[in-house]
Short mmCIF file of C-alpha atoms and ligand atoms in Angstrom, two decimals:
data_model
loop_
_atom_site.label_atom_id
_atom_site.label_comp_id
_atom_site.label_asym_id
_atom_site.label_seq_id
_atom_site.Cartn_x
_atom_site.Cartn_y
_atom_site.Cartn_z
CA UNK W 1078 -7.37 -130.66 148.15
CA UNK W 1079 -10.00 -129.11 149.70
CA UNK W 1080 -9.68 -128.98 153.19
CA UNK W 1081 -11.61 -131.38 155.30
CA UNK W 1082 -13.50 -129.64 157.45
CA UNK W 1083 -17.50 -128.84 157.88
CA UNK W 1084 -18.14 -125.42 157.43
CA UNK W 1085 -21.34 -123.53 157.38
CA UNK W 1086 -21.28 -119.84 156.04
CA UNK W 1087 -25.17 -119.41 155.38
CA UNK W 1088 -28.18 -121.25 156.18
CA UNK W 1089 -29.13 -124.18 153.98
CA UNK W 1090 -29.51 -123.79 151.40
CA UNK W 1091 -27.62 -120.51 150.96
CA UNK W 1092 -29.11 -117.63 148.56
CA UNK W 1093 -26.94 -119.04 145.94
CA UNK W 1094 -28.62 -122.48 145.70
CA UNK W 1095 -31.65 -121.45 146.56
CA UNK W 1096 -31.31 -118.92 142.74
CA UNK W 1097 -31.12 -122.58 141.31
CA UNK W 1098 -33.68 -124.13 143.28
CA UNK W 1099 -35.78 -121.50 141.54
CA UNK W 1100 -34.69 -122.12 138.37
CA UNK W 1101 -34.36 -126.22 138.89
CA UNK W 1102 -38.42 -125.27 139.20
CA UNK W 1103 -38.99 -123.70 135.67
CA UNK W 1104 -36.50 -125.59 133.88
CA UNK W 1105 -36.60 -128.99 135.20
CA UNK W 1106 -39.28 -131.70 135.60
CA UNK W 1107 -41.02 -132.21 138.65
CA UNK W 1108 -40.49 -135.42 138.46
CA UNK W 1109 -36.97 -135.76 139.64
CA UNK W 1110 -36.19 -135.68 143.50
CA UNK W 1111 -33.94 -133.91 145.19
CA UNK W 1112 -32.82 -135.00 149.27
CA UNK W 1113 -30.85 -132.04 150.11
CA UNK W 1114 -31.70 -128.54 148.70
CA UNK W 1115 -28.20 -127.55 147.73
CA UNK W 1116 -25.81 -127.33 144.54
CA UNK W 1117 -22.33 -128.63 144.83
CA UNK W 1118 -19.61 -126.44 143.07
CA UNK W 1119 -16.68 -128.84 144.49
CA UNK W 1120 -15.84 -132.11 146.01
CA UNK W 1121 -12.89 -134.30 147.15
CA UNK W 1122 -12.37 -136.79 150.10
CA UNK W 1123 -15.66 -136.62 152.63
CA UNK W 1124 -16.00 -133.28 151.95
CA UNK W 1125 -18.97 -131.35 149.36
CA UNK W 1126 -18.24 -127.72 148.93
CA UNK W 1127 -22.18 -125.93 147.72
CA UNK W 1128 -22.23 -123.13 145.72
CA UNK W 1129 -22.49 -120.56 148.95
CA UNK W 1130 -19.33 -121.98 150.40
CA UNK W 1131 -20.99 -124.35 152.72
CA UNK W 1132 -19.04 -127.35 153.42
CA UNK W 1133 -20.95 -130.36 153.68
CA UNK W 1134 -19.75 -133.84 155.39
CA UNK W 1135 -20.75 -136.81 152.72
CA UNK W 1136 -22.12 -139.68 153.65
CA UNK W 1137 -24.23 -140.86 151.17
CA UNK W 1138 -21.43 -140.67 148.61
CA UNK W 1139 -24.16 -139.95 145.76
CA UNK W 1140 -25.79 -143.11 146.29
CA UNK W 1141 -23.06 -145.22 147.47
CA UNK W 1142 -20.51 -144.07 143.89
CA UNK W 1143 -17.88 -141.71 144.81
CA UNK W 1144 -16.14 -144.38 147.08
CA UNK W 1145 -12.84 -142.92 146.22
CA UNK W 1146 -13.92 -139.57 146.50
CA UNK W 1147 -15.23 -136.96 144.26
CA UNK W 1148 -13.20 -136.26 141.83
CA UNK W 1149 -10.20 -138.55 143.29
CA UNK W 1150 -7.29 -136.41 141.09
CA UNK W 1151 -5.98 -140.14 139.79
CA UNK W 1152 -9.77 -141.12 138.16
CA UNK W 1153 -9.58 -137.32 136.83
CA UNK W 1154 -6.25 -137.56 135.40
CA UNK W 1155 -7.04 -140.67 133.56
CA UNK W 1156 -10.44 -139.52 132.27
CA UNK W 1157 -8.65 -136.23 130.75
CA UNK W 1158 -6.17 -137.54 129.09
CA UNK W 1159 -8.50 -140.39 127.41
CA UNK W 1160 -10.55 -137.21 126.22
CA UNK W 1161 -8.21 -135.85 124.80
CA UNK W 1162 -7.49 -139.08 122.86
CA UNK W 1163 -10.80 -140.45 122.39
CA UNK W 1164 -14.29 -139.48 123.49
CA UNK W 1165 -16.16 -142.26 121.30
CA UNK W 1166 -16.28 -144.03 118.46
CA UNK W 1167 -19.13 -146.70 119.84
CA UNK W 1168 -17.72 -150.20 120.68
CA UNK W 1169 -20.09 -151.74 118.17
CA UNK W 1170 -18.54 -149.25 115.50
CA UNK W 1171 -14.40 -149.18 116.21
CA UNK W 1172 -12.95 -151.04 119.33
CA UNK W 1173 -10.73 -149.78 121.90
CA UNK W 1174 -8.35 -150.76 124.45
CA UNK W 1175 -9.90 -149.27 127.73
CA UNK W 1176 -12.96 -151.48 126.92
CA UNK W 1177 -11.19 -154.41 127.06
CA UNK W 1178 -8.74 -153.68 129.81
CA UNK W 1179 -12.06 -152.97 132.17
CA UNK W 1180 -13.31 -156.58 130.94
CA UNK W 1181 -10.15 -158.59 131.69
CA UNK W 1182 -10.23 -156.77 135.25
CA UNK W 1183 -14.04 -157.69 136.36
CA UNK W 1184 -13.18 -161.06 135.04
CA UNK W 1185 -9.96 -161.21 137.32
CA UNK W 1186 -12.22 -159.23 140.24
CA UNK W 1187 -15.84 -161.18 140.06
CA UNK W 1188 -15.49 -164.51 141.90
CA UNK W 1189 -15.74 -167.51 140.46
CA UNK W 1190 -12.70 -169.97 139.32
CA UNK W 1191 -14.08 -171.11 135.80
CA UNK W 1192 -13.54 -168.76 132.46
CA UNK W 1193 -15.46 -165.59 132.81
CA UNK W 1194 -16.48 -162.63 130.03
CA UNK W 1195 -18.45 -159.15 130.66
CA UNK W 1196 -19.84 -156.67 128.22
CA UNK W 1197 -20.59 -153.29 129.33
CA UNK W 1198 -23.52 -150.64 129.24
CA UNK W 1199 -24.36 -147.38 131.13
CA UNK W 1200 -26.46 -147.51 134.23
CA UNK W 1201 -26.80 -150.15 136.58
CA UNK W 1202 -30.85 -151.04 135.01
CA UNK W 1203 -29.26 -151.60 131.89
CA UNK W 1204 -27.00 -154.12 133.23
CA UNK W 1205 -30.14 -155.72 134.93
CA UNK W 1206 -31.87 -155.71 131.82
CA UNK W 1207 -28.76 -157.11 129.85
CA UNK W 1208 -28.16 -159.88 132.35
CA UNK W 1209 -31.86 -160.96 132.50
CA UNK W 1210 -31.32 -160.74 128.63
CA UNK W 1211 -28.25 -163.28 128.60
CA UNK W 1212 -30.05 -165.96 131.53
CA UNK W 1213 -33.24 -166.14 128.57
CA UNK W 1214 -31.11 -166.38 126.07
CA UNK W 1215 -28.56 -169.19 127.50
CA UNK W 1216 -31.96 -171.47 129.37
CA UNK W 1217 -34.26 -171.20 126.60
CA UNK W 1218 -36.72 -170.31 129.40
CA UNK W 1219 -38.85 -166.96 130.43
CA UNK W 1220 -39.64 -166.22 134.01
CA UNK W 1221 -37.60 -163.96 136.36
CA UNK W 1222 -38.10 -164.11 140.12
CA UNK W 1223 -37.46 -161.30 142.58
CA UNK W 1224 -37.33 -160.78 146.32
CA UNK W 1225 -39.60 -158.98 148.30
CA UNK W 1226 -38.01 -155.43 148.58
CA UNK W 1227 -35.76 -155.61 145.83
CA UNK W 1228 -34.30 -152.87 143.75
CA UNK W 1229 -33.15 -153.08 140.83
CA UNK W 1230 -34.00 -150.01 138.44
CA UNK W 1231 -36.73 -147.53 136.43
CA UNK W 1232 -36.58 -149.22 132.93
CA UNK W 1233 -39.76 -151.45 131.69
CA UNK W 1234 -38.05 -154.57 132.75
CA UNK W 1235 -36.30 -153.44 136.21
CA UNK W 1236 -39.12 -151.57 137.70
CA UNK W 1237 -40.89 -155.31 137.37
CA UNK W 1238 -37.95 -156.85 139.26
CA UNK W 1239 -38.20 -153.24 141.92
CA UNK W 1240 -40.47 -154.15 144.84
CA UNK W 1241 -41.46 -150.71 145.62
CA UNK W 1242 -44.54 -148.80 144.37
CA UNK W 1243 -43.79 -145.27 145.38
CA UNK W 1244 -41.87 -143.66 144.53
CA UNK W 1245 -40.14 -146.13 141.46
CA UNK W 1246 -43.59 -147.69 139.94
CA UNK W 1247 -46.82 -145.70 140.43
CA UNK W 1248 -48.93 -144.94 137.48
CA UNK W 1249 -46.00 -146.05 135.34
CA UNK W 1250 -47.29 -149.80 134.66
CA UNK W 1251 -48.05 -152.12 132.50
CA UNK W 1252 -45.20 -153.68 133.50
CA UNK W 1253 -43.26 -156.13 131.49
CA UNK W 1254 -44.14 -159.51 132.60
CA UNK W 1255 -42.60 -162.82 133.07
CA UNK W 1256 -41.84 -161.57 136.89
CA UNK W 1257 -42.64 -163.27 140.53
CA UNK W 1258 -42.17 -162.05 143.66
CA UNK W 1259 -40.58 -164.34 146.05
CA UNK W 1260 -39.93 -163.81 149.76
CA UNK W 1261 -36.67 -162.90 150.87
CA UNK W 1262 -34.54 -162.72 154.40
CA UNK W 1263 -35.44 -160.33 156.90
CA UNK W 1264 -33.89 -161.41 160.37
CA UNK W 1265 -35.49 -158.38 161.77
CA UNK W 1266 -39.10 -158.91 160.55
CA UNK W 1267 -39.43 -162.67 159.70
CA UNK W 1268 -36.93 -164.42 162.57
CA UNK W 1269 -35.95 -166.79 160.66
CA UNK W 1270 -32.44 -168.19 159.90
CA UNK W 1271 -31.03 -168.51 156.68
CA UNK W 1272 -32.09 -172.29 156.11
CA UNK W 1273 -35.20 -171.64 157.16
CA UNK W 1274 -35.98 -168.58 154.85
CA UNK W 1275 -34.47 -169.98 151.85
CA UNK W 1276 -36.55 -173.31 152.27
CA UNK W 1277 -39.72 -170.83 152.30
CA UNK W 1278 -38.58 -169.04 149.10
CA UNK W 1279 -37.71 -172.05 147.40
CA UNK W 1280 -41.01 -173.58 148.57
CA UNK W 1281 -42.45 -170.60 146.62
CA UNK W 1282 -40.31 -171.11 143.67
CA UNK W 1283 -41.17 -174.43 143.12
CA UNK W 1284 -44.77 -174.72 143.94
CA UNK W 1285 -45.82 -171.36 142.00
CA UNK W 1286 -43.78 -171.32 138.94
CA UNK W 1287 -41.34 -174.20 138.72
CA UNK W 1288 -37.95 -174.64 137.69
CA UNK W 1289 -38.69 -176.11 134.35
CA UNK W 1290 -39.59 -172.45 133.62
CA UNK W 1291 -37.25 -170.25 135.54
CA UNK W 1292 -34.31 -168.58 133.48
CA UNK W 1293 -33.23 -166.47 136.66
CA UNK W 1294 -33.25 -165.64 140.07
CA UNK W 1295 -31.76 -162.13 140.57
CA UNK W 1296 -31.29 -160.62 144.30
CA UNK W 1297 -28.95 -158.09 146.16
CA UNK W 1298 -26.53 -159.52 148.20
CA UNK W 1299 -27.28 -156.79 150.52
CA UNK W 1300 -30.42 -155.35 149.37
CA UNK W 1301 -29.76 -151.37 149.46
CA UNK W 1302 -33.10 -149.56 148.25
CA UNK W 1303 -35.11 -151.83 150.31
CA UNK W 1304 -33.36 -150.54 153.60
CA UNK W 1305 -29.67 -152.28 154.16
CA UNK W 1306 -31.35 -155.96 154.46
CA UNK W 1307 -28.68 -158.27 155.13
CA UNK W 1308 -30.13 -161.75 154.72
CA UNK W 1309 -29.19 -164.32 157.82
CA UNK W 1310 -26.18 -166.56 157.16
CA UNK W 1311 -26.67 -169.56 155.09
CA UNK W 1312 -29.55 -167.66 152.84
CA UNK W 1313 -27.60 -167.16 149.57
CA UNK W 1314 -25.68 -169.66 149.63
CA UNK W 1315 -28.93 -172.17 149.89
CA UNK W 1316 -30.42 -170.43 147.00
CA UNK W 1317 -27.41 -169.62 144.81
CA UNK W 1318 -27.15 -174.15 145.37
CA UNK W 1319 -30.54 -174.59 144.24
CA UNK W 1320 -30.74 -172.43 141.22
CA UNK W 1321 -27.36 -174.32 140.17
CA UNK W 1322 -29.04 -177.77 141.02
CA UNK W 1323 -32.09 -176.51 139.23
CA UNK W 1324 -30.18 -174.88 135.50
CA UNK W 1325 -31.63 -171.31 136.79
CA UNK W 1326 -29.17 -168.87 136.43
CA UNK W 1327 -28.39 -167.17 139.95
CA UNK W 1328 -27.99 -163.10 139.08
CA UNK W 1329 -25.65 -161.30 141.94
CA UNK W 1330 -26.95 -157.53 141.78
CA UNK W 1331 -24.17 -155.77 143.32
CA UNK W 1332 -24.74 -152.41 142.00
CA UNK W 1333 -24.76 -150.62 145.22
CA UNK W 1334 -22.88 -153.46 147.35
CA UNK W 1335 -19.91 -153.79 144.83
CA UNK W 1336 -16.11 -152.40 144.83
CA UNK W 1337 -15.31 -152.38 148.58
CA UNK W 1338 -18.44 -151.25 149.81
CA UNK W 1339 -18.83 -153.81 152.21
CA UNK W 1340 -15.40 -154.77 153.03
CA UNK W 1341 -15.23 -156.89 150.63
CA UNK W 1342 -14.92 -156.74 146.87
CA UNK W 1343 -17.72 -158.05 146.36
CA UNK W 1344 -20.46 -158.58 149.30
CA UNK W 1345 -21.49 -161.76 147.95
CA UNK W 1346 -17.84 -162.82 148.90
CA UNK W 1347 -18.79 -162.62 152.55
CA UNK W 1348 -20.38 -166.42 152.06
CA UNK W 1349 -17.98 -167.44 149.29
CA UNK W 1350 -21.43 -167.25 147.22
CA UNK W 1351 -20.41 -167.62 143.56
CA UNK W 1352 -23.29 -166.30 141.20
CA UNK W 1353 -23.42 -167.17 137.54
CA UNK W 1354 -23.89 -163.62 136.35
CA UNK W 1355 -22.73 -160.12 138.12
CA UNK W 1356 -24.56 -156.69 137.54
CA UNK W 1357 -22.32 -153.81 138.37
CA UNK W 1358 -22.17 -149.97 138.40
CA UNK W 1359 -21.98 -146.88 141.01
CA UNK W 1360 -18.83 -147.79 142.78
CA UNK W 1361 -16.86 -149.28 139.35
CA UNK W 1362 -16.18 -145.28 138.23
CA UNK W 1363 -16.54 -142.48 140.94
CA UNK W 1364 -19.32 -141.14 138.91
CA UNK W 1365 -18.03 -141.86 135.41
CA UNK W 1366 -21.53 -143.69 133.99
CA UNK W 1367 -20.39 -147.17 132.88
CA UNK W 1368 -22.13 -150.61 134.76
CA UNK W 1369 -21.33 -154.16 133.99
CA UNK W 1370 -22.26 -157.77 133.30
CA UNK W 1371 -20.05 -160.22 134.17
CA UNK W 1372 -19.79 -163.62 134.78
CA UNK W 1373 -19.73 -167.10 133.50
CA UNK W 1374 -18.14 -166.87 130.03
CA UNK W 1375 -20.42 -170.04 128.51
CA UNK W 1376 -23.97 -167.72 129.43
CA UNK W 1377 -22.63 -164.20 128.00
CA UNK W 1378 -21.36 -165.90 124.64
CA UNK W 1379 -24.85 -167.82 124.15
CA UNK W 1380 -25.72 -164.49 123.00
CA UNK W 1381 -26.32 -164.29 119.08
CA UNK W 1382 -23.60 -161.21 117.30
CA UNK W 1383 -25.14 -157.87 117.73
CA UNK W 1384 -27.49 -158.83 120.55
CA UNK W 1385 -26.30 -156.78 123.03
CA UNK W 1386 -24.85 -153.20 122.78
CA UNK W 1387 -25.67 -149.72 122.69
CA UNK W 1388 -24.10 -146.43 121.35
CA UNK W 1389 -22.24 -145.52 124.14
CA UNK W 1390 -22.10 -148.77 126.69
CA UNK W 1391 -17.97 -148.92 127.66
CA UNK W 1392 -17.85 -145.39 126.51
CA UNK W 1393 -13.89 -145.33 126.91
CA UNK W 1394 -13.57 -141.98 129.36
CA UNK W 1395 -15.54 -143.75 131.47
CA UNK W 1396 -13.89 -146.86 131.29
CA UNK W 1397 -10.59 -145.14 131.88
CA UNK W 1398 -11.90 -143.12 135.21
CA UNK W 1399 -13.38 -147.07 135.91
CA UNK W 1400 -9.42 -148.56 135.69
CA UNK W 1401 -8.21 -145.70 137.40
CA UNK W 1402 -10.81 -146.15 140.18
CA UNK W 1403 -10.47 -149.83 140.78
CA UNK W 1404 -6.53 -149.44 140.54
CA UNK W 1405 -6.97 -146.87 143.85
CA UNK W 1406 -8.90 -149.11 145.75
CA UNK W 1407 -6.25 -151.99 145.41
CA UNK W 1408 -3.60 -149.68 146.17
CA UNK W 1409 -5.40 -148.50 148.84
CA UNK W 1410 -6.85 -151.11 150.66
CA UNK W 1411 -10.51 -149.78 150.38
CA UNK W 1412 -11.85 -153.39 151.65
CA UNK W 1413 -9.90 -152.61 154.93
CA UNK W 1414 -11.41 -148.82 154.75
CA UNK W 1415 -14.84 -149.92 154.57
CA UNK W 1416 -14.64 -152.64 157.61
CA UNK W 1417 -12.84 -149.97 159.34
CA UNK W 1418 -15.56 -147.37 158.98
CA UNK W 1419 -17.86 -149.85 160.15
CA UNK W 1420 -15.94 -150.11 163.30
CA UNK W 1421 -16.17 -146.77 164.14
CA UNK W 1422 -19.68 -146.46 162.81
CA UNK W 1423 -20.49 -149.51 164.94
CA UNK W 1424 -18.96 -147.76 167.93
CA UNK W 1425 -20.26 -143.91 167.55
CA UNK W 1426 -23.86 -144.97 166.98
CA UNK W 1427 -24.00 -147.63 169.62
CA UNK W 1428 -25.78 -145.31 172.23
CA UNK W 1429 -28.94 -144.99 169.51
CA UNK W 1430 -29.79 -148.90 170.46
CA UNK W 1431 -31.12 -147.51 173.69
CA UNK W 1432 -33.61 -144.81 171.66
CA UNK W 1433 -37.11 -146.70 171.72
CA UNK W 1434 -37.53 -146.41 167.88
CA UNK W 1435 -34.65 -146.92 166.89
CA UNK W 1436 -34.89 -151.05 165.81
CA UNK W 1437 -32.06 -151.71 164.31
CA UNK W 1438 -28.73 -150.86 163.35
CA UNK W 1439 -27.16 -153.28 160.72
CA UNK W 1440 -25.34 -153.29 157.18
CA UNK W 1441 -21.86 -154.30 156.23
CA UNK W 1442 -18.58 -152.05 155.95
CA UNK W 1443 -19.59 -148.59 155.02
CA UNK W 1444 -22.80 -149.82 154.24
CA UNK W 1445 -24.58 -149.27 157.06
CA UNK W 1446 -28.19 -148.60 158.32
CA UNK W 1447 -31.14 -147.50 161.09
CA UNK W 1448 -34.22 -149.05 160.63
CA UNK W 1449 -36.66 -146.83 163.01
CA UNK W 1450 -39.75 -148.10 164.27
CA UNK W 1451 -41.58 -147.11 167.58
CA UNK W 1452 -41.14 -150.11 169.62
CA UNK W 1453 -44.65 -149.52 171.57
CA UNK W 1454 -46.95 -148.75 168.06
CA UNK W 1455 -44.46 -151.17 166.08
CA UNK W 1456 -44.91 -147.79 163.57
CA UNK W 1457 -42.41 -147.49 160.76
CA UNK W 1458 -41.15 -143.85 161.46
CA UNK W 1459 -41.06 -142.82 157.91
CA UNK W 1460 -41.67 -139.05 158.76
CA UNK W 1461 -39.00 -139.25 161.24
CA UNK W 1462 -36.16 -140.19 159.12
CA UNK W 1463 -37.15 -138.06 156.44
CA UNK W 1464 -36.53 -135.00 159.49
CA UNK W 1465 -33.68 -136.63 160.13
CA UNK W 1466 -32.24 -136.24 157.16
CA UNK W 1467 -33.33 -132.92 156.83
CA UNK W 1468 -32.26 -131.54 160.43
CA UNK W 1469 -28.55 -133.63 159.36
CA UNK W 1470 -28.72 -131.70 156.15
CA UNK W 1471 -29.20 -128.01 157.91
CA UNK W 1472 -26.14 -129.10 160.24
CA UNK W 1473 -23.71 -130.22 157.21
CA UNK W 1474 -23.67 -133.64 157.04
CA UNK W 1475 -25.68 -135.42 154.30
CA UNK W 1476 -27.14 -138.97 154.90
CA UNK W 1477 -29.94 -140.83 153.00
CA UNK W 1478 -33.08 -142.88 153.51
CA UNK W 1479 -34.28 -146.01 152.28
CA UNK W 1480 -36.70 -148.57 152.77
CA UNK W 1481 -39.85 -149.98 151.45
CA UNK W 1482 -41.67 -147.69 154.07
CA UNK W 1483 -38.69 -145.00 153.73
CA UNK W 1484 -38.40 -145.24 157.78
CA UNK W 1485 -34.44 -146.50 157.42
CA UNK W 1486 -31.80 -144.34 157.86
CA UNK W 1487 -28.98 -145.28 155.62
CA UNK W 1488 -25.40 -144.62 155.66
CA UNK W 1489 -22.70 -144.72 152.37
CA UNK W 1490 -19.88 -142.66 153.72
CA UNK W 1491 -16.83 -142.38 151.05
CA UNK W 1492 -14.58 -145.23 151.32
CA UNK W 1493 -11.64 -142.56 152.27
CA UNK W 1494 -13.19 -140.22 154.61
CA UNK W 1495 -11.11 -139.64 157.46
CA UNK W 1496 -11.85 -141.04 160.50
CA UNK W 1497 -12.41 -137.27 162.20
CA UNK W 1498 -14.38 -136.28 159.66
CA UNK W 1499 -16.21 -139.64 159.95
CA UNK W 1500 -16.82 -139.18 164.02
CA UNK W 1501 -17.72 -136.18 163.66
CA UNK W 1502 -20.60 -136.51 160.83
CA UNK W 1503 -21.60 -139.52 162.42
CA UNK W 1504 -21.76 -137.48 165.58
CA UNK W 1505 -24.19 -135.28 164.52
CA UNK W 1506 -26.66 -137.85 163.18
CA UNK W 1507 -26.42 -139.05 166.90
CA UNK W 1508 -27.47 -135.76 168.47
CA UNK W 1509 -30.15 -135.73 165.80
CA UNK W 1510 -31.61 -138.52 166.99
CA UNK W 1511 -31.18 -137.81 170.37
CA UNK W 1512 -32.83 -134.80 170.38
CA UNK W 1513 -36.08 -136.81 168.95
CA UNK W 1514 -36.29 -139.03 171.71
CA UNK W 1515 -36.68 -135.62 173.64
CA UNK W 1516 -39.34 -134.13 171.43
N1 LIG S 2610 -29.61 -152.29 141.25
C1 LIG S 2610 -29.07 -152.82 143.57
O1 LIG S 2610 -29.13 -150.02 143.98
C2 LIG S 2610 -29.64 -148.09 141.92
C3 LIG S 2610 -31.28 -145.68 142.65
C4 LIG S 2610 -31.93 -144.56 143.31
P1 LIG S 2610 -29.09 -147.17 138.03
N2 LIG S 2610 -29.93 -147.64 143.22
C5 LIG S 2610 -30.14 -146.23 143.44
C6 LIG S 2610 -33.06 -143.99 142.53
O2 LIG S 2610 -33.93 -143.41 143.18
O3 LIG S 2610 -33.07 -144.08 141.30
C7 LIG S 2610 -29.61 -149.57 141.69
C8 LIG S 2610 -29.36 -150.47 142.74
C9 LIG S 2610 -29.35 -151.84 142.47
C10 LIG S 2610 -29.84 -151.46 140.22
C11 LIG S 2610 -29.85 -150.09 140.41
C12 LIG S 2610 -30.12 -149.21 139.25
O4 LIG S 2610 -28.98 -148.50 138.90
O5 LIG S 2610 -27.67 -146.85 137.67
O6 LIG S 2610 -29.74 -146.14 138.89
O7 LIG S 2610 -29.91 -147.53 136.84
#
């Protein structure tokens, strides 16, 4: 494996990635973003190896995916040898087992005591789009309401449900409609507990669209884009209870907080919150593209034969790489892993509370985040992260930002980095910051 160890042989990026920086330029659209200006040649464990040899700490794990590692050897054996027995045939064409296998495990894995049944696409929008799909479908009814800073994807549909204008929605609307906005929980922001912010989004529910016409409520458990929210206690549960007292199905997005991310397998677990319908991707297949719907088996079979699908949703490498990963993170306790990192996370970054923009440090497991904001201007320090990020970058460690005003600092570590590793990636964000409060 490669070794574990940051390592900087050039500046970044090297001459190497900056040849395909150049040619990224001509060949590719400007459209697509790019947070650190290298090429990775290699990966395994916490550890990104660039093109010029520069070793990289990971902690954004490509958007909270690789949580057993790149290229974990166990997700790449089983991915090869499915290859080499089947690439495709399309679900909707030919079955195959490791479709179904995957499906009987999120149905053992997603909580929830009565009978439940998935189906399975490609990106995590598509399973937002799918399980919106399913909660019209199985009400008879239309509308879809969505929190305040919610993320949930760049299709038609999803970029209605996203919150965000810039960079996910600008210039790209009409957008599809049949979507409110509802306020969510921000203990930082709003200071309210969980009662009392669910009894102001359910106020809103009910006085400006009504149940009688509500087929969902979808929301992030944790809501990741829109800066690490975690809601105050009491929140879900109070809404997941009045969508089931009202027949609106309650959607759990858990693209970015499910498979151990939070400690738990699910983050919605962390209140015993049962939701009627699951959306799930990143973390299911270190990288393999496959995402999920899952959940209450009497909703997905209200669907008519042949209304969901797609040519390659389940493809079955991907569904293999997904059994191999979820296998590893039983085996290996990942849940543990992630509360652990947040332990030492917790512990490393404590001295940051004392910086004056520095608001906030909160999250769950080895999901964790900064939210800066100068305490005297009551600013969000969206600049600041961004150099941040970029001054973390040029010293080897990768982090990400989020945030409807892109001023959080967010932190997705791989669930089996080593706790060195960890300390010392985490110990250079510190000095980073640090060394603002100086300038
Ligand atoms: N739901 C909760 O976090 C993807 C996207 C980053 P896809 N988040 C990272 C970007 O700039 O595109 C996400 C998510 C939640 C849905 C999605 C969408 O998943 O696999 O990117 O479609």
């Amino acid at each position: 494996m490669l070794e574990q160890k940051r390592e900087l042989v050039t500046g970044i990026p090297g001459p190497a990635s900056q040849r395909l920086l150049e040619r990224r330029k001509d060949a590719i659209s400007a459209g697509v973003g790019m947070a650190v200006p290298v090429f990775v040649a290699e990966g395994a464990g916490g550890i990104l190896r660039d093109v010029d040899g520069n070793q990289l700490i990971d902690l954004g794990s490509g958007i909270a995916v690789t949580s057993v590692g790149v290229s974990d050897p166990d997700v790449v054996a089983a991915a090869s040898r499915q290859a080499q027995a089947v690439t495709h045939t399309c679900f909707m064409v030919t079955g195959y087992e490791p479709y179904v296998a995957l499906c009987e495990r999120l149905n053992e894995l997603v909580p929830g005591d009565g009978p439940k049944k998935s189906v399975l696409f490609n990106s995590g929008a598509e399973a937002v789009e799918n399980a919106v799909k399913i909660a019209r479908v199985a009400t008879g009814k239309h509308q879809v309401a969505a929190v305040e800073h919610a993320y949930h994807g760049r299709t038609s549909l999803t970029m209605a449900l996203t919150a965000k204008a810039m960079p996910f929605k600008r210039g790209f609307g009409p957008f599809t409609p049949g979507v409110v906005r509802v306020p969510t929980s921000y203990p930082l922001k709003d200071e309210l507990d969980g009662e009392q912010a669910a009894r102001r989004t359910i106020t809103r529910l009910e006085a400006e669209i009504g149940a009688e016409d509500l087929a969902a409520l979808i929301i992030e458990p944790i809501q990741g884009e829109g800066g690490f929210l975690v809601p105050a206690a009491g929140f879900l549960p109070a809404l997941a209870q009045w969508c089931r007292n009202n027949g609106v199905v309650f959607i759990a997005d858990e693209v970015q907080t499910g498979f151990c991310r939070t400690g738990d397998w699910f983050a919605c677990e962390h209140e015993a919150v049962i939701p009627d319908l699951m959306t799930l991707a990143k973390g299911i297949a270190d990288g393999f593209p496959v995402s999920a719907v899952t959940g209450r088996a009497d909703l997905m079979d209200s669907v008519h034969v042949g209304g969901m699908g797609g040519t390659y949703g389940g493809n079955p490498v991907a569904c293999a790489a997904a059994l191999a990963t979820i296998d590893k993170m039983a085996s290996d306790d990942l849940n543990a892993a992630a509360r652990r990192i947040e332990q030492v996370a917790r512990e490393v970054l404590a001295p940051l509370l004392e910086l004056h923009f520095v608001a906030e440090l909160r999250g769950r497991g080895a999901m964790l985040a900064l939210e800066l904001i100068d305490s005297r201007t009551g600013q969000h320090l969206s600049d600041l992260a961004r150099a941040v990020a970029a001054r973390c970058a040029q010293l080897g460690v990768v982090v990400l930002t989020a945030g409807t005003h892109g001023n959080v600092i967010r932190l997705l570590p791989p669930l089996v980095i080593g706790e060195e590793l960890l300390r010392e990636g985490l110990g250079v964000l510190v000095e980073v910051l640090m060394e603002q409060e100086l300038s």
